[in-house]
Structures are given as structure tokens and as C-alpha cells.
mmCIF file of C-alpha atoms and ligand atoms in Angstrom:
data_model
loop_
_atom_site.group_PDB
_atom_site.id
_atom_site.type_symbol
_atom_site.label_atom_id
_atom_site.label_comp_id
_atom_site.label_asym_id
_atom_site.label_seq_id
_atom_site.Cartn_x
_atom_site.Cartn_y
_atom_site.Cartn_z
ATOM 1 C CA MET Z 1 79.388 167.387 121.272
ATOM 2 C CA SER Z 2 81.128 167.602 124.700
ATOM 3 C CA GLU Z 3 81.687 171.207 125.571
ATOM 4 C CA HIS Z 4 85.493 171.130 125.842
ATOM 5 C CA VAL Z 5 86.877 167.621 125.221
ATOM 6 C CA LEU Z 6 86.571 165.797 121.904
ATOM 7 C CA GLN Z 7 86.065 162.042 122.315
ATOM 8 C CA VAL Z 8 87.933 160.243 119.549
ATOM 9 C CA GLY Z 9 87.919 156.652 118.290
ATOM 10 C CA VAL Z 10 91.052 155.302 116.586
ATOM 11 C CA ILE Z 11 90.838 152.540 113.971
ATOM 12 C CA GLY Z 12 94.143 150.728 113.502
ATOM 13 C CA THR Z 13 96.948 150.431 116.054
ATOM 14 C CA GLY Z 14 99.967 149.966 113.846
ATOM 15 C CA GLY Z 15 102.719 152.558 114.019
ATOM 16 C CA MET Z 16 100.601 155.406 112.668
ATOM 17 C CA GLY Z 17 97.422 154.639 114.631
ATOM 18 C CA THR Z 18 99.354 154.242 117.866
ATOM 19 C CA ARG Z 19 101.127 157.562 117.301
ATOM 20 C CA HIS Z 20 97.818 159.308 116.639
ATOM 21 C CA ALA Z 21 96.280 157.720 119.757
ATOM 22 C CA HIS Z 22 99.195 158.804 121.938
ATOM 23 C CA ASN Z 23 99.138 162.343 120.548
ATOM 24 C CA LEU Z 24 95.353 162.621 120.956
ATOM 25 C CA ALA Z 25 95.601 161.367 124.548
ATOM 26 C CA ARG Z 26 98.681 163.363 125.579
ATOM 27 C CA ALA Z 27 99.353 166.372 123.312
ATOM 28 C CA MET Z 28 96.325 168.520 124.141
ATOM 29 C CA ALA Z 29 93.732 168.930 126.884
ATOM 30 C CA TRP Z 30 90.815 169.191 124.451
ATOM 31 C CA SER Z 31 90.825 165.629 123.162
ATOM 32 C CA ARG Z 32 90.880 162.116 124.521
ATOM 33 C CA VAL Z 33 90.752 158.616 123.084
ATOM 34 C CA VAL Z 34 87.626 156.720 124.151
ATOM 35 C CA ALA Z 35 87.781 153.755 121.737
ATOM 36 C CA VAL Z 36 90.456 151.817 119.892
ATOM 37 C CA MET Z 37 89.994 149.138 117.241
ATOM 38 C CA ASP Z 38 92.303 146.606 115.635
ATOM 39 C CA LEU Z 39 91.855 143.048 114.426
ATOM 40 C CA ASP Z 40 94.915 142.383 116.566
ATOM 41 C CA THR Z 41 93.026 142.802 119.828
ATOM 42 C CA ALA Z 42 96.152 142.330 121.931
ATOM 43 C CA ARG Z 43 97.777 145.301 120.184
ATOM 44 C CA ALA Z 44 94.575 147.335 120.454
ATOM 45 C CA SER Z 45 94.234 146.473 124.145
ATOM 46 C CA ALA Z 46 97.754 147.712 124.862
ATOM 47 C CA VAL Z 47 97.024 151.084 123.249
ATOM 48 C CA ALA Z 48 93.571 151.248 124.874
ATOM 49 C CA ALA Z 49 95.100 150.614 128.292
ATOM 50 C CA GLU Z 50 97.527 153.493 127.776
ATOM 51 C CA CYS Z 51 94.664 155.804 126.772
ATOM 52 C CA GLY Z 52 91.913 154.561 129.101
ATOM 53 C CA ALA Z 53 89.793 153.573 126.111
ATOM 54 C CA ARG Z 54 87.412 150.767 125.175
ATOM 55 C CA VAL Z 55 88.601 148.065 122.753
ATOM 56 C CA TYR Z 56 86.807 147.032 119.580
ATOM 57 C CA ASP Z 57 87.583 144.363 117.010
ATOM 58 C CA ASP Z 58 85.025 145.772 114.573
ATOM 59 C CA ALA Z 59 85.539 149.191 112.951
ATOM 60 C CA GLU Z 60 81.876 149.775 112.152
ATOM 61 C CA ALA Z 61 80.947 149.186 115.807
ATOM 62 C CA LEU Z 62 83.510 151.775 116.901
ATOM 63 C CA ILE Z 63 82.134 154.285 114.386
ATOM 64 C CA GLN Z 64 78.583 153.698 115.691
ATOM 65 C CA ASP Z 65 79.593 154.065 119.354
ATOM 66 C CA PRO Z 66 77.656 157.118 120.619
ATOM 67 C CA GLN Z 67 80.609 158.040 122.824
ATOM 68 C CA VAL Z 68 82.792 158.387 119.727
ATOM 69 C CA GLN Z 69 82.434 161.944 118.401
ATOM 70 C CA ALA Z 70 85.224 161.803 115.782
ATOM 71 C CA VAL Z 71 87.272 159.051 114.181
ATOM 72 C CA VAL Z 72 90.873 158.510 113.079
ATOM 73 C CA ILE Z 73 91.302 155.915 110.314
ATOM 74 C CA ALA Z 74 94.808 154.420 110.455
ATOM 75 C CA SER Z 75 93.997 150.915 109.262
ATOM 76 C CA PRO Z 76 95.472 149.327 106.116
ATOM 77 C CA ASP Z 77 95.133 151.403 102.950
ATOM 78 C CA PRO Z 78 92.484 149.192 101.259
ATOM 79 C CA THR Z 79 90.044 149.884 104.134
ATOM 80 C CA HIS Z 80 90.260 153.683 104.043
ATOM 81 C CA ALA Z 81 87.555 154.525 101.488
ATOM 82 C CA THR Z 82 84.915 152.198 102.942
ATOM 83 C CA LEU Z 83 85.533 153.364 106.501
ATOM 84 C CA ALA Z 84 85.566 157.028 105.497
ATOM 85 C CA ARG Z 85 82.159 156.552 103.861
ATOM 86 C CA ALA Z 86 80.905 154.800 107.027
ATOM 87 C CA CYS Z 87 81.969 157.852 109.036
ATOM 88 C CA LEU Z 88 80.124 160.115 106.574
ATOM 89 C CA ALA Z 89 77.005 157.964 106.947
ATOM 90 C CA ALA Z 90 77.290 158.278 110.742
ATOM 91 C CA GLY Z 91 77.850 162.059 110.450
ATOM 92 C CA LYS Z 92 81.203 161.816 112.264
ATOM 93 C CA PRO Z 93 84.267 163.954 111.427
ATOM 94 C CA VAL Z 94 87.203 161.802 110.374
ATOM 95 C CA LEU Z 95 90.943 162.113 109.970
ATOM 96 C CA CYS Z 96 91.671 159.496 107.310
ATOM 97 C CA GLU Z 97 95.288 158.476 106.790
ATOM 98 C CA LYS Z 98 96.525 158.739 103.231
ATOM 99 C CA PRO Z 99 95.795 157.447 100.737
ATOM 100 C CA LEU Z 100 92.070 158.217 100.799
ATOM 101 C CA ALA Z 101 91.611 155.078 98.687
ATOM 102 C CA THR Z 102 93.778 152.687 96.694
ATOM 103 C CA ASN Z 103 92.299 153.772 93.361
ATOM 104 C CA VAL Z 104 90.780 156.904 91.903
ATOM 105 C CA GLN Z 105 87.323 155.383 91.446
ATOM 106 C CA ASP Z 106 86.928 154.645 95.159
ATOM 107 C CA ALA Z 107 88.280 158.090 96.031
ATOM 108 C CA GLN Z 108 85.759 159.687 93.677
ATOM 109 C CA ALA Z 109 82.960 157.783 95.423
ATOM 110 C CA VAL Z 110 84.076 159.190 98.788
ATOM 111 C CA VAL Z 111 84.085 162.722 97.381
ATOM 112 C CA ALA Z 112 80.640 162.188 95.854
ATOM 113 C CA ALA Z 113 79.298 160.904 99.193
ATOM 114 C CA GLU Z 114 80.711 163.906 101.081
ATOM 115 C CA ALA Z 115 79.347 166.308 98.442
ATOM 116 C CA ALA Z 116 75.924 164.688 98.783
ATOM 117 C CA LEU Z 117 76.119 165.271 102.546
ATOM 118 C CA GLY Z 118 76.643 168.975 101.751
ATOM 119 C CA ARG Z 119 79.444 169.559 104.284
ATOM 120 C CA ARG Z 120 83.078 168.561 104.798
ATOM 121 C CA LEU Z 121 83.706 165.915 107.453
ATOM 122 C CA ILE Z 122 86.900 164.323 106.077
ATOM 123 C CA GLN Z 123 90.489 165.447 106.559
ATOM 124 C CA VAL Z 124 93.187 163.399 104.799
ATOM 125 C CA GLY Z 125 96.529 162.682 106.511
ATOM 126 C CA PHE Z 126 98.818 164.789 104.329
ATOM 127 C CA MET Z 127 100.716 165.774 107.477
ATOM 128 C CA ARG Z 128 103.609 167.493 105.654
ATOM 129 C CA VAL Z 129 101.547 170.719 105.530
ATOM 130 C CA TYR Z 130 102.013 170.795 109.333
ATOM 131 C CA ASP Z 131 105.763 170.085 109.197
ATOM 132 C CA PRO Z 132 107.778 173.172 110.295
ATOM 133 C CA ALA Z 133 110.338 172.695 107.494
ATOM 134 C CA HIS Z 134 107.597 172.470 104.846
ATOM 135 C CA GLN Z 135 105.748 175.422 106.385
ATOM 136 C CA ASP Z 136 108.948 177.489 106.116
ATOM 137 C CA VAL Z 137 109.125 176.679 102.390
ATOM 138 C CA LYS Z 138 105.442 177.522 102.010
ATOM 139 C CA GLN Z 139 105.933 180.866 103.749
ATOM 140 C CA VAL Z 140 108.790 181.862 101.415
ATOM 141 C CA VAL Z 141 106.841 180.878 98.290
ATOM 142 C CA ALA Z 142 103.636 182.572 99.497
ATOM 143 C CA SER Z 143 105.565 185.787 100.319
ATOM 144 C CA GLY Z 144 106.456 186.185 96.641
ATOM 145 C CA GLN Z 145 110.153 186.800 97.410
ATOM 146 C CA ILE Z 146 111.334 184.150 94.923
ATOM 147 C CA GLY Z 147 108.836 185.240 92.305
ATOM 148 C CA ARG Z 148 106.465 183.065 90.321
ATOM 149 C CA PRO Z 149 107.040 179.400 91.213
ATOM 150 C CA LEU Z 150 108.401 177.441 88.223
ATOM 151 C CA LEU Z 151 109.402 174.073 89.662
ATOM 152 C CA PHE Z 152 108.781 171.807 92.653
ATOM 153 C CA ARG Z 153 111.443 169.255 93.479
ATOM 154 C CA GLY Z 154 110.519 166.453 95.897
ATOM 155 C CA TYR Z 155 113.082 164.055 97.340
ATOM 156 C CA HIS Z 156 111.473 161.183 99.252
ATOM 157 C CA VAL Z 157 113.652 158.409 100.596
ATOM 158 C CA ASN Z 158 112.396 155.422 102.568
ATOM 159 C CA ARG Z 159 114.478 153.079 104.654
ATOM 160 C CA ASN Z 160 113.551 149.458 103.982
ATOM 161 C CA PRO Z 161 115.707 147.376 106.327
ATOM 162 C CA ASP Z 162 114.157 144.066 105.263
ATOM 163 C CA HIS Z 163 114.508 145.044 101.601
ATOM 164 C CA THR Z 164 110.859 144.118 101.074
ATOM 165 C CA PRO Z 165 110.089 144.412 97.345
ATOM 166 C CA ARG Z 166 107.458 147.010 96.443
ATOM 167 C CA THR Z 167 105.257 147.371 93.380
ATOM 168 C CA LEU Z 168 105.145 150.464 91.196
ATOM 169 C CA ALA Z 169 101.445 151.008 91.930
ATOM 170 C CA GLU Z 170 102.023 150.749 95.676
ATOM 171 C CA VAL Z 171 104.964 153.174 95.667
ATOM 172 C CA ILE Z 172 102.859 155.669 93.705
ATOM 173 C CA VAL Z 173 99.597 155.280 95.656
ATOM 174 C CA ASN Z 174 101.044 154.781 99.136
ATOM 175 C CA SER Z 175 104.171 156.949 99.014
ATOM 176 C CA ALA Z 176 104.237 159.414 96.107
ATOM 177 C CA VAL Z 177 100.788 160.812 96.969
ATOM 178 C CA HIS Z 178 102.552 162.826 99.684
ATOM 179 C CA ASP Z 179 104.868 164.490 97.166
ATOM 180 C CA ILE Z 180 102.042 165.032 94.680
ATOM 181 C CA HIS Z 181 100.082 166.851 97.383
ATOM 182 C CA SER Z 182 103.152 168.855 98.431
ATOM 183 C CA ALA Z 183 103.642 169.974 94.815
ATOM 184 C CA ARG Z 184 99.995 171.085 94.495
ATOM 185 C CA TRP Z 185 100.111 172.821 97.900
ATOM 186 C CA LEU Z 186 103.370 174.680 97.291
ATOM 187 C CA LEU Z 187 102.734 175.665 93.661
ATOM 188 C CA GLU Z 188 99.012 176.307 94.256
ATOM 189 C CA ASP Z 189 98.265 174.817 90.866
ATOM 190 C CA GLU Z 190 96.734 171.667 89.394
ATOM 191 C CA VAL Z 191 98.575 168.879 87.575
ATOM 192 C CA ALA Z 192 97.770 168.709 83.862
ATOM 193 C CA GLN Z 193 99.906 165.705 82.893
ATOM 194 C CA VAL Z 194 102.362 163.241 84.381
ATOM 195 C CA PHE Z 195 105.259 161.225 82.990
ATOM 196 C CA THR Z 196 106.508 158.226 84.933
ATOM 197 C CA GLN Z 197 109.834 156.466 84.820
ATOM 198 C CA HIS Z 198 111.085 153.919 87.303
ATOM 199 C CA VAL Z 199 113.793 151.427 88.121
ATOM 200 C CA PRO Z 200 112.197 148.037 88.776
ATOM 201 C CA TRP Z 201 112.992 146.214 91.989
ATOM 202 C CA ASP Z 202 113.471 143.107 89.875
ATOM 203 C CA ALA Z 203 114.618 143.605 86.287
ATOM 204 C CA ALA Z 204 112.421 140.680 85.298
ATOM 205 C CA ASP Z 205 109.345 142.330 86.843
ATOM 206 C CA PRO Z 206 108.573 145.758 85.321
ATOM 207 C CA ALA Z 207 105.620 146.104 87.749
ATOM 208 C CA SER Z 208 108.048 146.250 90.672
ATOM 209 C CA CYS Z 209 109.627 149.496 91.822
ATOM 210 C CA ARG Z 210 112.951 150.243 93.454
ATOM 211 C CA LEU Z 211 113.119 153.915 92.486
ATOM 212 C CA LEU Z 212 110.364 156.128 91.056
ATOM 213 C CA ALA Z 213 110.756 159.343 89.049
ATOM 214 C CA LEU Z 214 107.660 161.426 88.310
ATOM 215 C CA GLN Z 215 107.642 164.491 86.087
ATOM 216 C CA LEU Z 216 104.530 166.635 86.455
ATOM 217 C CA GLN Z 217 103.403 169.536 84.282
ATOM 218 C CA PHE Z 218 100.965 171.980 85.864
ATOM 219 C CA GLU Z 219 98.084 173.879 84.281
ATOM 220 C CA ARG Z 220 99.910 177.246 84.507
ATOM 221 C CA GLY Z 221 103.081 175.719 83.010
ATOM 222 C CA GLY Z 222 105.048 174.903 86.179
ATOM 223 C CA LEU Z 223 106.885 171.598 86.546
ATOM 224 C CA ALA Z 224 107.606 169.094 89.290
ATOM 225 C CA PHE Z 225 110.302 166.452 89.612
ATOM 226 C CA ILE Z 226 109.558 163.836 92.274
ATOM 227 C CA GLU Z 227 111.962 161.088 93.303
ATOM 228 C CA VAL Z 228 110.799 158.268 95.594
ATOM 229 C CA ASN Z 229 113.430 155.766 96.708
ATOM 230 C CA ALA Z 230 111.874 152.582 98.093
ATOM 231 C CA ASP Z 231 115.028 151.287 99.772
ATOM 232 C CA SER Z 232 117.621 153.945 100.534
ATOM 233 C CA GLY Z 233 119.997 151.700 102.455
ATOM 234 C CA TYR Z 234 120.823 154.580 104.864
ATOM 235 C CA GLY Z 235 117.710 156.141 106.383
ATOM 236 C CA TYR Z 236 114.582 158.207 105.851
ATOM 237 C CA GLU Z 237 114.659 161.649 104.238
ATOM 238 C CA VAL Z 238 112.081 164.011 102.756
ATOM 239 C CA THR Z 239 112.924 167.397 101.250
ATOM 240 C CA ALA Z 240 110.895 169.911 99.303
ATOM 241 C CA ALA Z 241 112.282 172.660 97.084
ATOM 242 C CA VAL Z 242 110.671 175.322 94.915
ATOM 243 C CA VAL Z 243 112.446 177.230 92.144
ATOM 244 C CA GLY Z 244 110.934 180.622 91.308
ATOM 245 C CA GLU Z 245 111.633 183.340 88.747
ATOM 246 C CA GLN Z 246 113.790 185.330 91.214
ATOM 247 C CA GLY Z 247 115.219 182.620 93.457
ATOM 248 C CA ALA Z 248 114.721 179.269 95.105
ATOM 249 C CA VAL Z 249 113.897 177.814 98.512
ATOM 250 C CA GLU Z 250 114.430 174.341 99.916
ATOM 251 C CA SER Z 251 113.766 172.613 103.212
ATOM 252 C CA GLN Z 252 116.684 171.348 105.278
ATOM 253 C CA ALA Z 253 117.259 167.675 104.497
ATOM 254 C CA LEU Z 254 118.240 166.599 108.009
ATOM 255 C CA ARG Z 255 117.238 168.042 111.378
ATOM 256 C CA SER Z 256 120.153 166.554 113.347
ATOM 257 C CA PRO Z 257 123.309 168.541 114.200
ATOM 258 C CA ALA Z 258 126.452 167.955 112.120
ATOM 259 C CA VAL Z 259 129.179 166.387 114.261
ATOM 260 C CA ARG Z 260 132.896 166.636 113.340
ATOM 261 C CA MET Z 261 135.079 163.937 114.951
ATOM 262 C CA ASP Z 262 138.126 161.875 114.018
ATOM 263 C CA GLY Z 263 138.354 163.417 110.592
ATOM 264 C CA VAL Z 264 134.700 162.819 109.802
ATOM 265 C CA ARG Z 265 131.734 165.192 109.618
ATOM 266 C CA GLY Z 266 128.464 163.357 110.025
ATOM 267 C CA GLN Z 267 124.744 163.842 110.649
ATOM 268 C CA ALA Z 268 122.280 161.317 111.979
ATOM 269 C CA VAL Z 269 119.570 160.368 109.489
ATOM 270 C CA GLU Z 270 116.140 159.607 110.864
ATOM 271 C CA PRO Z 271 114.901 156.004 110.518
ATOM 272 C CA ASP Z 272 111.291 156.587 109.420
ATOM 273 C CA TRP Z 273 108.391 159.014 109.034
ATOM 274 C CA LEU Z 274 107.307 158.675 112.671
ATOM 275 C CA ALA Z 275 110.646 160.143 113.707
ATOM 276 C CA ARG Z 276 111.058 162.704 110.912
ATOM 277 C CA PHE Z 277 107.489 164.057 111.165
ATOM 278 C CA ASP Z 278 107.001 163.836 114.943
ATOM 279 C CA THR Z 279 106.104 167.526 115.259
ATOM 280 C CA ALA Z 280 103.934 167.467 112.133
ATOM 281 C CA TYR Z 281 101.805 164.623 113.520
ATOM 282 C CA VAL Z 282 101.221 166.500 116.777
ATOM 283 C CA ARG Z 283 100.288 169.705 114.967
ATOM 284 C CA GLU Z 284 98.077 167.752 112.562
ATOM 285 C CA VAL Z 285 95.848 166.301 115.305
ATOM 286 C CA GLN Z 286 95.900 169.540 117.279
ATOM 287 C CA ALA Z 287 94.617 171.423 114.240
ATOM 288 C CA TRP Z 288 92.138 168.694 113.291
ATOM 289 C CA THR Z 289 90.582 168.420 116.777
ATOM 290 C CA GLN Z 290 90.350 172.201 117.096
ATOM 291 C CA ASP Z 291 88.603 172.303 113.721
ATOM 292 C CA VAL Z 292 86.152 169.591 114.766
ATOM 293 C CA LEU Z 293 85.340 171.324 118.056
ATOM 294 C CA ALA Z 294 84.786 174.572 116.150
ATOM 295 C CA GLY Z 295 82.635 172.848 113.512
ATOM 296 C CA ARG Z 296 84.959 173.739 110.634
ATOM 297 C CA SER Z 297 87.328 171.965 108.183
ATOM 298 C CA SER Z 298 90.601 173.612 107.138
ATOM 299 C CA GLY Z 299 93.089 170.790 106.596
ATOM 300 C CA PRO Z 300 93.720 168.683 103.481
ATOM 301 C CA SER Z 301 90.317 167.564 102.217
ATOM 302 C CA ALA Z 302 88.839 164.500 100.580
ATOM 303 C CA TRP Z 303 89.128 166.504 97.372
ATOM 304 C CA ASP Z 304 92.897 166.730 97.922
ATOM 305 C CA GLY Z 305 92.957 162.999 98.591
ATOM 306 C CA TYR Z 306 90.984 162.359 95.396
ATOM 307 C CA VAL Z 307 93.122 164.633 93.205
ATOM 308 C CA ALA Z 308 96.310 162.973 94.487
ATOM 309 C CA LEU Z 309 94.833 159.652 93.405
ATOM 310 C CA ALA Z 310 93.773 161.026 90.022
ATOM 311 C CA VAL Z 311 97.406 162.036 89.460
ATOM 312 C CA ALA Z 312 98.544 158.645 90.789
ATOM 313 C CA ASP Z 313 96.178 156.895 88.380
ATOM 314 C CA ALA Z 314 97.634 158.852 85.459
ATOM 315 C CA ALA Z 315 101.162 158.097 86.710
ATOM 316 C CA ILE Z 316 100.456 154.362 86.712
ATOM 317 C CA GLU Z 317 99.016 154.653 83.198
ATOM 318 C CA SER Z 318 102.038 156.648 82.053
ATOM 319 C CA ALA Z 319 104.323 153.860 83.246
ATOM 320 C CA ARG Z 320 102.246 151.361 81.320
ATOM 321 C CA GLN Z 321 102.243 153.401 78.102
ATOM 322 C CA GLY Z 322 105.760 154.846 78.396
ATOM 323 C CA ARG Z 323 104.577 158.376 77.639
ATOM 324 C CA PRO Z 324 103.070 161.434 79.387
ATOM 325 C CA VAL Z 325 99.399 161.001 80.321
ATOM 326 C CA PRO Z 326 96.883 163.806 81.006
ATOM 327 C CA VAL Z 327 95.276 163.962 84.464
ATOM 328 C CA GLU Z 328 91.480 163.805 84.443
ATOM 329 C CA VAL Z 329 89.422 164.954 87.420
ATOM 330 C CA MET Z 330 85.699 165.246 88.054
ATOM 331 C CA ALA Z 331 83.957 168.609 88.451
ATOM 332 C CA LYS Z 332 84.902 170.034 91.861
ATOM 333 C CA PRO Z 333 81.915 169.988 94.232
ATOM 334 C CA LYS Z 334 81.013 173.346 95.799
ATOM 335 C CA ILE Z 335 81.744 172.194 99.350
ATOM 336 C CA TYR Z 336 85.482 172.290 98.532
ATOM 337 C CA GLY Z 337 85.462 175.946 97.585
HETATM 338 C C1 ISE O 401 104.090 155.801 104.608
HETATM 339 O O1 ISE O 401 102.789 155.210 104.625
HETATM 340 C C2 ISE O 401 103.986 157.258 104.860
HETATM 341 O O2 ISE O 401 102.940 157.844 104.772
HETATM 342 C C3 ISE O 401 105.282 157.968 104.889
HETATM 343 O O3 ISE O 401 105.083 159.354 105.162
HETATM 344 C C4 ISE O 401 105.962 157.783 103.532
HETATM 345 O O4 ISE O 401 107.254 158.371 103.561
HETATM 346 C C5 ISE O 401 106.094 156.309 103.199
HETATM 347 O O5 ISE O 401 106.634 156.169 101.902
HETATM 348 C C6 ISE O 401 104.735 155.604 103.259
HETATM 349 O O6 ISE O 401 104.924 154.218 103.011
#
């Protein structure tokens, strides 16, 4: 590995992949982007030109490039598990955007492959653990000042300007996995069962989802209420709150200043996750690249990605059955501690 500068390949140049590429190229002296891949080669070429990188139209070829020392997977969700396993086979550290896979079986296969390798190479893109507002909540809970945590409350609102219908499975697997991970991270406990309710996007299509409500029960008795709104109509918001035996803590909903004018008090609401989590994404790749250069893994693991999908799988089943469903997970491999 280069002594001081990590050479990274980025797969996928949509909004997330482009943001990662820009951060890797500009936010720290110890990393640079040497390869960029997208099936849209024009889009990939634009990002590559900004980063001084080579362009690929084949992900496997980028992974095999000897100049590529670590990989970011920011391609469409259905490609994540296969590409993560290709990185494992090549022995290359990888930051894989969530979800780790689109179903629990594929996620389990990634975990099994990493366990067979005997060392952690995968970090999953649960970037909220690097968000200053979430870290403030974590610090209060970890300090013990609110006592034993009893409840996590997640509020997750997406703007959807085209009002593109979403399915229940997609809202759970693509969006709610963030809140499921936040609940596990903040309560430091595992989910025992989940109950799902939702408002369909189309009343005639119960598999569609306009608004999701998850109720989680944890192994030590704690609870979580998670709300995911697929089309807020006003902006993008994410908050996290924890209620403890002696108090409660919650993140600030909006980061913008409140402005009072003409008889109105207002605050700007951010349009999307790239805006709301700008600092978190920088800190995420700074921490990940420092880990890789130091030969360690400390961020959200493939195990975290798998467990989030095990909970998601139970949530989908709960919606189908209309009752709480237990969460089943495989035995935790030793490499995850
Ligand atoms: C998106 O893929 C993200 O990861 C965002 O953080 C989340 O808020 C959104 O719901 C997902 O679609």
C-alpha cells in the first residue's frame, strides 16, 4: 500500500458516488481517486476528469486494477452484495453504500465470505454515526446522564418532488435500514421482534408505501418507534431521540437558523440527504481511509449491514402477516467481536 496516499476506485457516479469521489479527492491529503466506473461513461468521465482518474465501464475491471487499493461501492442497491464479495475476493477494503444487499440471504452470504477470509474488509455506509447531531445524542446516552435507555424514536422524512411511488419493501430495505441501525447503535442492543404498519401509496396496492411505521422490541426490553415518510411534500429531515429512565435526548431537527420576518418565523428545510449529511459524509470517508491506511476496521461492519437486513426481512414479513415477527440472525462470526 502507498506509504501516505490511499488510491481509491469509485463504482457508481450518481449523487452518492460523486459526493464520495469529491470528498476522497478534496477533503483529505491521504487519499485520492484513481479510477471511476459507471455504465453511464459520460457521467463517469466527468467525475474522473475532476479527480484525475481513469474511467471504467466495468466494475470488476476497476476492482482488479492494481492501482486501486480500496473501493467505494455506490452503484444501484441490487449490485452491492456481488461487488462487495468481488472486493473480498480481491482482498481490497471496501466502503459499501447501504444497503449491503437487497435481501437478508445475500447479506448473509457476504458476511459468510468475509468470515471465511478471517478479517474485516467491509464498511457499510451507515453515515449517521458520523453526523455531529447523532454523535451528540450518542454522547449523552453513553454518558449515562439520562439513565438506562428505554426508547429510540426515529423520524425520517424524504422529499419526493416527482411523487414517484415507492414499494413497502424498498422503503424498508433502502430507507429504514438507516433508522434500524441508528436504533441498534444508540440503544446498544439487538432487535428481538418487529411490528410493521404502513399507509400504502395507492390504496388499491397494499405493497406500495407512502408512510411506514415500525415498532421494534429489543432483547433487553427497550422499544423503538420509526417513522419513514416517502413523500414529505416539504423537504428532507432526519431526527433521532432516546428516552431514558432519568431523561431524554433528541437531535435538532433542522440545522438552519430560524428567521422572523413579516409576522412569520421560518427555518429552511434541507432538500435531501446530500445536503443534510454533508459533514457526516466527509467524516465517514476520512475515518474509513484512515482505518484502511492503518490496517484496521472500526466503522459500521458487514455484520451491521446484515443485521439491518435481518430486521428489514422481519419487518416485511410482519407487514404481510399483520402481526409482530421475531428477528432471526445467524451466529455472529468471531471477526465481528
Ligand atoms: C437514500 O438512499 C439514503 O440513504 C438516505 O440517507 C435516505 O434518507 C433515503 O431514504 C434513501 O433513499
